[in-house]
Amino acid sequence: MDRAATDVNRPTLIKKQTLHDQVADSVRDLIIEGYLEPGTRIDETALVEQLGVSRTPFREALRTLAAEGLVIIRPSKGAVVRKLSSQDVLSMLEVLAEIERLAGKLTIKRASQAELDELLALHDEMMAYYADRDRLPYYKLNQKFHSRLAELSGNDTLREVQSNIQARLKRIRFIGNRHEDSWSGAVADHEQMAIAIREKDGEKLGDVLAGHLMATWDRVKNTF
Amino acid sequence: MDRAATDVNRPTLIKKQTLHDQVADSVRDLIIEGYLEPGTRIDETALVEQLGVSRTPFREALRTLAAEGLVIIRPSKGAVVRKLSSQDVLSMLEVLAEIERLAGKLTIKRASQAELDELLALHDEMMAYYADRDRLPYYKLNQKFHSRLAELSGNDTLREVQSNIQARLKRIRFIGNRHEDSWSGAVADHEQMAIAIREKDGEKLGDVLAGHLMATWDRVKNTF
DNA sequence: TATGATTCTATTGTATACAAAATACAAGTA
DNA sequence: TACTTGTATTTTGTATACAATAGAATCATA
């Protein structure tokens, strides 16, 4: 789960990464980016061939992804990409809302002015892309904004849980922003966040974040 | 992460469990129960021998435990039992507090009367053991009370996150209850929970739960 | 034709074998 | 003595081989 942070802390030239980690990363991306659709069986033989590794590291990687909740391993019957029910998504958003509420409160309490400015810079950049209706970079910056907020909370467990849930939801949240009107609603939320950050009002920031996530639910719940 | 629930949902006679799952369970228990101390290297050869399995399922199990945050795999240098810093514990308790606050709110909102009664029954049983100062059964019932509460929230993600953090903290929380005075404090919290459940006051239940967990921090923070 | 037993095949689970890397150790040098 | 440098040993990483299981296909029978 903690992969991102540890990689970052390692000098980039010496990329000591074991094969099953690389495989886990690859397959994770395949799932998150939708190349492996939810519900589809993971064809060990085919993917092993495609990735050019043997079954051993591949299966170890699968176990990791299973623990992360991205795949389900059915004993003797192969692994499938986890399919999220509307219940699943609701439960994740409920938890994520409280996680980010806490992130907001802690970040205001603990982050330095420079760090808060960094968040605001991300926000401004997002808004610029919104002005151009440039969806993909907006989406990416949005992810980054929330991740960075979690980091600045100074709470590693929070960051880990947030990152895990975010990964599971990634595809679905992208869907949620497809309609212009819901997009503008999300943008309005983000403006409120920026205000709360400038005011250094942790409670308010937390409330806006939580509300923002539950609004995501309203946007996606009909797509099931 | 989801191990508990799936096991429960499977008829006990047909224990279709793959070897690496059993191994993961065994090693998890060894860690939680303190037979493998934090920081110690996990001797693959020795444990494989002791468990009577080959390295393949054992290593797969290790990957699972790594994703659960119980062990750290250092590439080419073996796995070690994760050692929690005081920072780690604080961050887990902060998150757990908000998770259980949510659990309290949702459970009051969603659980049936029979289910609430079940929680109250667990509570009464705990109190009986406290009256006898019988620590171990009290401790086990306490775990069960919190787990059951998370289940009754009707939110699977919540249950999963709670169960994972709880597993990581298990040993430490046991330490926290070693002193008579802090134990009585915990018991007082639990009486408040029972009252909130009877009153069906979700906010209050959530507050008490969160406070209870942060009080745990006060109890253990000096042991580092 | 439909049903059900029975093989056959494909896939998964586990063990072992081999390769690569890290660590421990020893000998030599300053 | 302290510090290299090289070698041996242990440990880890990966591939392959073999075993067990599930699912598909075949055939027989009603």
CSV table of C-alpha atoms in Angstrom, one decimal, chain B:
chain,number,residue,atom,x,y,z
B,1,MET,CA,-8.0,-7.6,4.4
B,2,ASP,CA,-11.3,-9.1,4.1
B,3,ARG,CA,-10.4,-12.5,5.4
B,4,ALA,CA,-12.6,-12.5,8.5
B,5,ALA,CA,-15.9,-12.0,6.7
B,6,THR,CA,-15.2,-14.5,3.9
B,7,ASP,CA,-14.2,-17.2,6.4
B,8,VAL,CA,-17.3,-16.6,8.5
B,9,ASN,CA,-19.5,-16.8,5.4
B,10,ARG,CA,-18.1,-20.2,4.5
B,11,PRO,CA,-19.6,-23.3,6.0
B,12,THR,CA,-17.1,-24.5,8.6
B,13,LEU,CA,-17.0,-28.1,7.4
B,14,ILE,CA,-15.9,-27.3,3.8
B,15,LYS,CA,-12.8,-25.4,4.6
B,16,LYS,CA,-11.7,-24.7,1.1
B,17,GLN,CA,-8.7,-22.7,2.0
B,18,THR,CA,-5.6,-22.5,-0.1
B,19,LEU,CA,-2.3,-23.2,1.6
B,20,HIS,CA,-1.0,-19.6,1.3
B,21,ASP,CA,-4.1,-18.4,3.1
B,22,GLN,CA,-3.5,-20.8,5.9
B,23,VAL,CA,0.1,-19.7,6.1
B,24,ALA,CA,-0.9,-16.0,6.0
B,25,ASP,CA,-3.3,-16.7,8.9
B,26,SER,CA,-0.6,-18.6,10.9
B,27,VAL,CA,2.1,-16.0,10.4
B,28,ARG,CA,-0.4,-13.2,11.1
B,29,ASP,CA,-1.3,-14.9,14.4
B,30,LEU,CA,2.4,-15.3,15.2
B,31,ILE,CA,2.9,-11.6,14.8
B,32,ILE,CA,-0.2,-10.4,16.5
B,33,GLU,CA,0.3,-12.7,19.5
B,34,GLY,CA,3.9,-11.6,19.8
B,35,TYR,CA,5.8,-14.7,19.0
B,36,LEU,CA,7.5,-12.8,16.2
B,37,GLU,CA,8.6,-9.6,17.8
B,38,PRO,CA,8.5,-6.3,15.9
B,39,GLY,CA,11.8,-5.6,14.1
B,40,THR,CA,12.9,-9.2,13.9
B,41,ARG,CA,13.8,-10.6,10.6
B,42,ILE,CA,11.5,-13.3,9.3
B,43,ASP,CA,13.6,-16.4,8.7
B,44,GLU,CA,12.1,-17.9,5.7
B,45,THR,CA,14.0,-21.2,5.9
B,46,ALA,CA,13.1,-21.7,9.5
B,47,LEU,CA,9.5,-20.8,9.3
B,48,VAL,CA,8.9,-22.8,6.1
B,49,GLU,CA,10.4,-25.8,7.9
B,50,GLN,CA,8.3,-25.2,11.0
B,51,LEU,CA,5.1,-24.8,9.1
B,52,GLY,CA,5.9,-27.8,6.8
B,53,VAL,CA,5.2,-26.0,3.5
B,54,SER,CA,7.4,-25.0,0.6
B,55,ARG,CA,8.7,-21.5,0.0
B,56,THR,CA,6.2,-20.6,-2.7
B,57,PRO,CA,3.0,-20.4,-0.6
B,58,PHE,CA,5.0,-18.9,2.2
B,59,ARG,CA,6.3,-16.1,0.1
B,60,GLU,CA,2.9,-15.4,-1.3
B,61,ALA,CA,1.6,-15.2,2.3
B,62,LEU,CA,4.3,-12.7,3.1
B,63,ARG,CA,3.2,-10.4,0.3
B,64,THR,CA,-0.3,-10.4,1.7
B,65,LEU,CA,1.0,-9.5,5.2
B,66,ALA,CA,3.1,-6.8,3.6
B,67,ALA,CA,0.0,-5.3,1.9
B,68,GLU,CA,-1.8,-5.5,5.3
B,69,GLY,CA,1.1,-3.5,6.8
B,70,LEU,CA,2.2,-6.2,9.3
B,71,VAL,CA,5.6,-6.9,7.7
B,72,ILE,CA,8.0,-4.9,5.6
B,73,ILE,CA,9.7,-6.6,2.7
B,74,ARG,CA,13.1,-5.2,1.9
B,75,PRO,CA,14.1,-6.3,-1.6
B,76,SER,CA,16.8,-9.0,-1.5
B,77,LYS,CA,17.2,-8.5,2.2
B,78,GLY,CA,14.3,-10.4,3.7
B,79,ALA,CA,11.2,-9.4,5.5
B,80,VAL,CA,11.0,-8.0,9.0
B,81,VAL,CA,8.0,-7.7,11.3
B,82,ARG,CA,6.9,-4.1,11.2
B,83,LYS,CA,7.9,-2.1,14.1
B,84,LEU,CA,5.5,0.7,15.1
B,85,SER,CA,6.9,4.1,16.1
B,86,SER,CA,4.9,6.2,18.4
B,87,GLN,CA,4.1,8.3,15.3
B,88,ASP,CA,2.7,5.2,13.6
B,89,VAL,CA,0.5,4.4,16.6
B,90,LEU,CA,-0.8,7.9,16.9
B,91,SER,CA,-1.6,8.1,13.3
B,92,MET,CA,-3.5,4.8,13.5
B,93,LEU,CA,-5.5,5.9,16.5
B,94,GLU,CA,-6.4,9.2,14.9
B,95,VAL,CA,-7.8,7.4,11.9
B,96,LEU,CA,-9.4,4.7,13.9
B,97,ALA,CA,-11.1,7.2,16.1
B,98,GLU,CA,-12.8,8.8,13.1
B,99,ILE,CA,-13.6,5.4,11.6
B,100,GLU,CA,-15.3,4.3,14.8
B,101,ARG,CA,-17.1,7.6,15.2
B,102,LEU,CA,-18.6,6.9,11.8
B,103,ALA,CA,-19.4,3.4,12.8
B,104,GLY,CA,-21.3,4.6,15.9
B,105,LYS,CA,-23.3,7.1,13.8
B,106,LEU,CA,-24.2,4.5,11.1
B,107,THR,CA,-24.9,1.7,13.5
B,108,ILE,CA,-27.5,3.7,15.4
B,109,LYS,CA,-29.0,4.8,12.1
B,110,ARG,CA,-29.1,1.4,10.4
B,111,ALA,CA,-29.0,-1.5,12.9
B,112,SER,CA,-32.1,-3.2,14.1
B,113,GLN,CA,-33.2,-3.3,17.7
B,114,ALA,CA,-32.2,-6.9,18.0
B,115,GLU,CA,-28.7,-6.0,16.8
B,116,LEU,CA,-28.4,-3.1,19.3
B,117,ASP,CA,-29.5,-5.5,22.0
B,118,GLU,CA,-26.8,-7.9,20.9
B,119,LEU,CA,-24.2,-5.1,21.4
B,120,LEU,CA,-25.6,-4.3,24.8
B,121,ALA,CA,-25.4,-8.0,25.7
B,122,LEU,CA,-21.7,-8.0,24.8
B,123,HIS,CA,-21.3,-4.9,26.9
B,124,ASP,CA,-22.9,-6.5,29.9
B,125,GLU,CA,-20.8,-9.6,29.6
B,126,MET,CA,-17.7,-7.4,29.5
B,127,MET,CA,-18.7,-5.6,32.6
B,128,ALA,CA,-19.2,-8.9,34.4
B,129,TYR,CA,-15.6,-9.8,33.6
B,130,TYR,CA,-14.4,-6.4,34.7
B,131,ALA,CA,-16.1,-7.0,38.0
B,132,ASP,CA,-14.0,-10.1,38.4
B,133,ARG,CA,-10.9,-8.3,37.0
B,134,ASP,CA,-10.6,-11.1,34.5
B,135,ARG,CA,-8.5,-9.4,32.0
B,136,LEU,CA,-8.2,-11.8,29.0
B,137,PRO,CA,-11.9,-12.5,28.4
B,138,TYR,CA,-12.6,-8.8,28.9
B,139,TYR,CA,-10.0,-8.0,26.3
B,140,LYS,CA,-11.4,-10.5,23.8
B,141,LEU,CA,-15.0,-9.2,24.3
B,142,ASN,CA,-13.8,-5.7,23.9
B,143,GLN,CA,-12.3,-6.5,20.5
B,144,LYS,CA,-15.5,-8.3,19.6
B,145,PHE,CA,-17.7,-5.4,20.7
B,146,HIS,CA,-15.8,-3.0,18.4
B,147,SER,CA,-15.7,-5.4,15.5
B,148,ARG,CA,-19.4,-6.1,15.8
B,149,LEU,CA,-20.1,-2.4,15.9
B,150,ALA,CA,-18.2,-2.0,12.7
B,151,GLU,CA,-20.1,-4.8,11.1
B,152,LEU,CA,-23.5,-3.4,12.1
B,153,SER,CA,-22.6,-0.1,10.5
B,154,GLY,CA,-23.5,-1.8,7.3
B,155,ASN,CA,-20.4,-0.3,5.7
B,156,ASP,CA,-18.0,-3.0,4.4
B,157,THR,CA,-15.2,-0.6,3.7
B,158,LEU,CA,-15.4,0.7,7.2
B,159,ARG,CA,-15.3,-2.8,8.6
B,160,GLU,CA,-12.3,-3.7,6.5
B,161,VAL,CA,-10.3,-0.6,7.5
B,162,GLN,CA,-11.2,-1.0,11.1
B,163,SER,CA,-10.2,-4.7,11.2
B,164,ASN,CA,-6.9,-3.9,9.5
B,165,ILE,CA,-5.9,-1.2,11.9
B,166,GLN,CA,-7.1,-3.1,14.8
B,167,ALA,CA,-4.9,-6.0,13.8
B,168,ARG,CA,-1.9,-3.8,13.5
B,169,LEU,CA,-2.5,-2.3,17.0
B,170,LYS,CA,-3.5,-5.5,18.8
B,171,ARG,CA,-0.5,-6.0,20.9
B,172,ILE,CA,-0.2,-2.4,21.8
B,173,ARG,CA,-3.7,-2.0,22.9
B,174,PHE,CA,-3.3,-5.0,25.3
B,175,ILE,CA,-0.4,-3.2,26.9
B,176,GLY,CA,-2.5,-0.1,27.3
B,177,ASN,CA,-4.9,-1.9,29.6
B,178,ARG,CA,-2.3,-3.3,32.0
B,179,HIS,CA,-2.8,-0.7,34.6
B,180,GLU,CA,-5.8,-0.8,36.8
B,181,ASP,CA,-6.6,2.9,36.7
B,182,SER,CA,-6.5,3.2,32.9
B,183,TRP,CA,-8.7,0.1,32.7
B,184,SER,CA,-11.3,1.7,34.9
B,185,GLY,CA,-11.2,4.7,32.6
B,186,ALA,CA,-11.9,2.5,29.6
B,187,VAL,CA,-14.7,0.8,31.4
B,188,ALA,CA,-16.3,4.2,32.2
B,189,ASP,CA,-16.1,5.0,28.4
B,190,HIS,CA,-17.9,1.7,27.7
B,191,GLU,CA,-20.7,2.5,30.1
B,192,GLN,CA,-21.2,5.8,28.2
B,193,MET,CA,-21.4,3.8,25.0
B,194,ALA,CA,-24.0,1.6,26.4
B,195,ILE,CA,-26.1,4.6,27.5
B,196,ALA,CA,-25.7,6.1,24.0
B,197,ILE,CA,-26.9,2.9,22.4
B,198,ARG,CA,-29.9,2.7,24.7
B,199,GLU,CA,-30.7,6.3,23.9
B,200,LYS,CA,-30.1,5.6,20.2
B,201,ASP,CA,-28.0,8.7,20.1
B,202,GLY,CA,-25.6,8.2,17.2
B,203,GLU,CA,-23.7,11.4,17.6
B,204,LYS,CA,-23.0,10.7,21.2
B,205,LEU,CA,-22.0,7.1,20.6
B,206,GLY,CA,-19.6,8.4,17.9
B,207,ASP,CA,-18.1,11.0,20.2
B,208,VAL,CA,-17.6,8.5,23.0
B,209,LEU,CA,-16.0,6.0,20.7
B,210,ALA,CA,-13.6,8.6,19.3
B,211,GLY,CA,-12.7,9.9,22.7
B,212,HIS,CA,-12.2,6.3,23.9
B,213,LEU,CA,-9.6,5.7,21.2
B,214,MET,CA,-7.8,8.9,21.8
B,215,ALA,CA,-7.7,8.1,25.4
B,216,THR,CA,-5.9,4.9,24.4
B,217,TRP,CA,-3.2,7.1,23.1
B,218,ASP,CA,-2.7,8.7,26.4
B,219,ARG,CA,-2.4,5.3,28.0
B,220,VAL,CA,0.2,3.9,25.6
B,221,LYS,CA,2.2,7.0,24.5
B,222,ASN,CA,4.6,6.7,27.4
B,223,THR,CA,5.5,3.2,26.6
B,224,PHE,CA,7.7,4.1,23.7
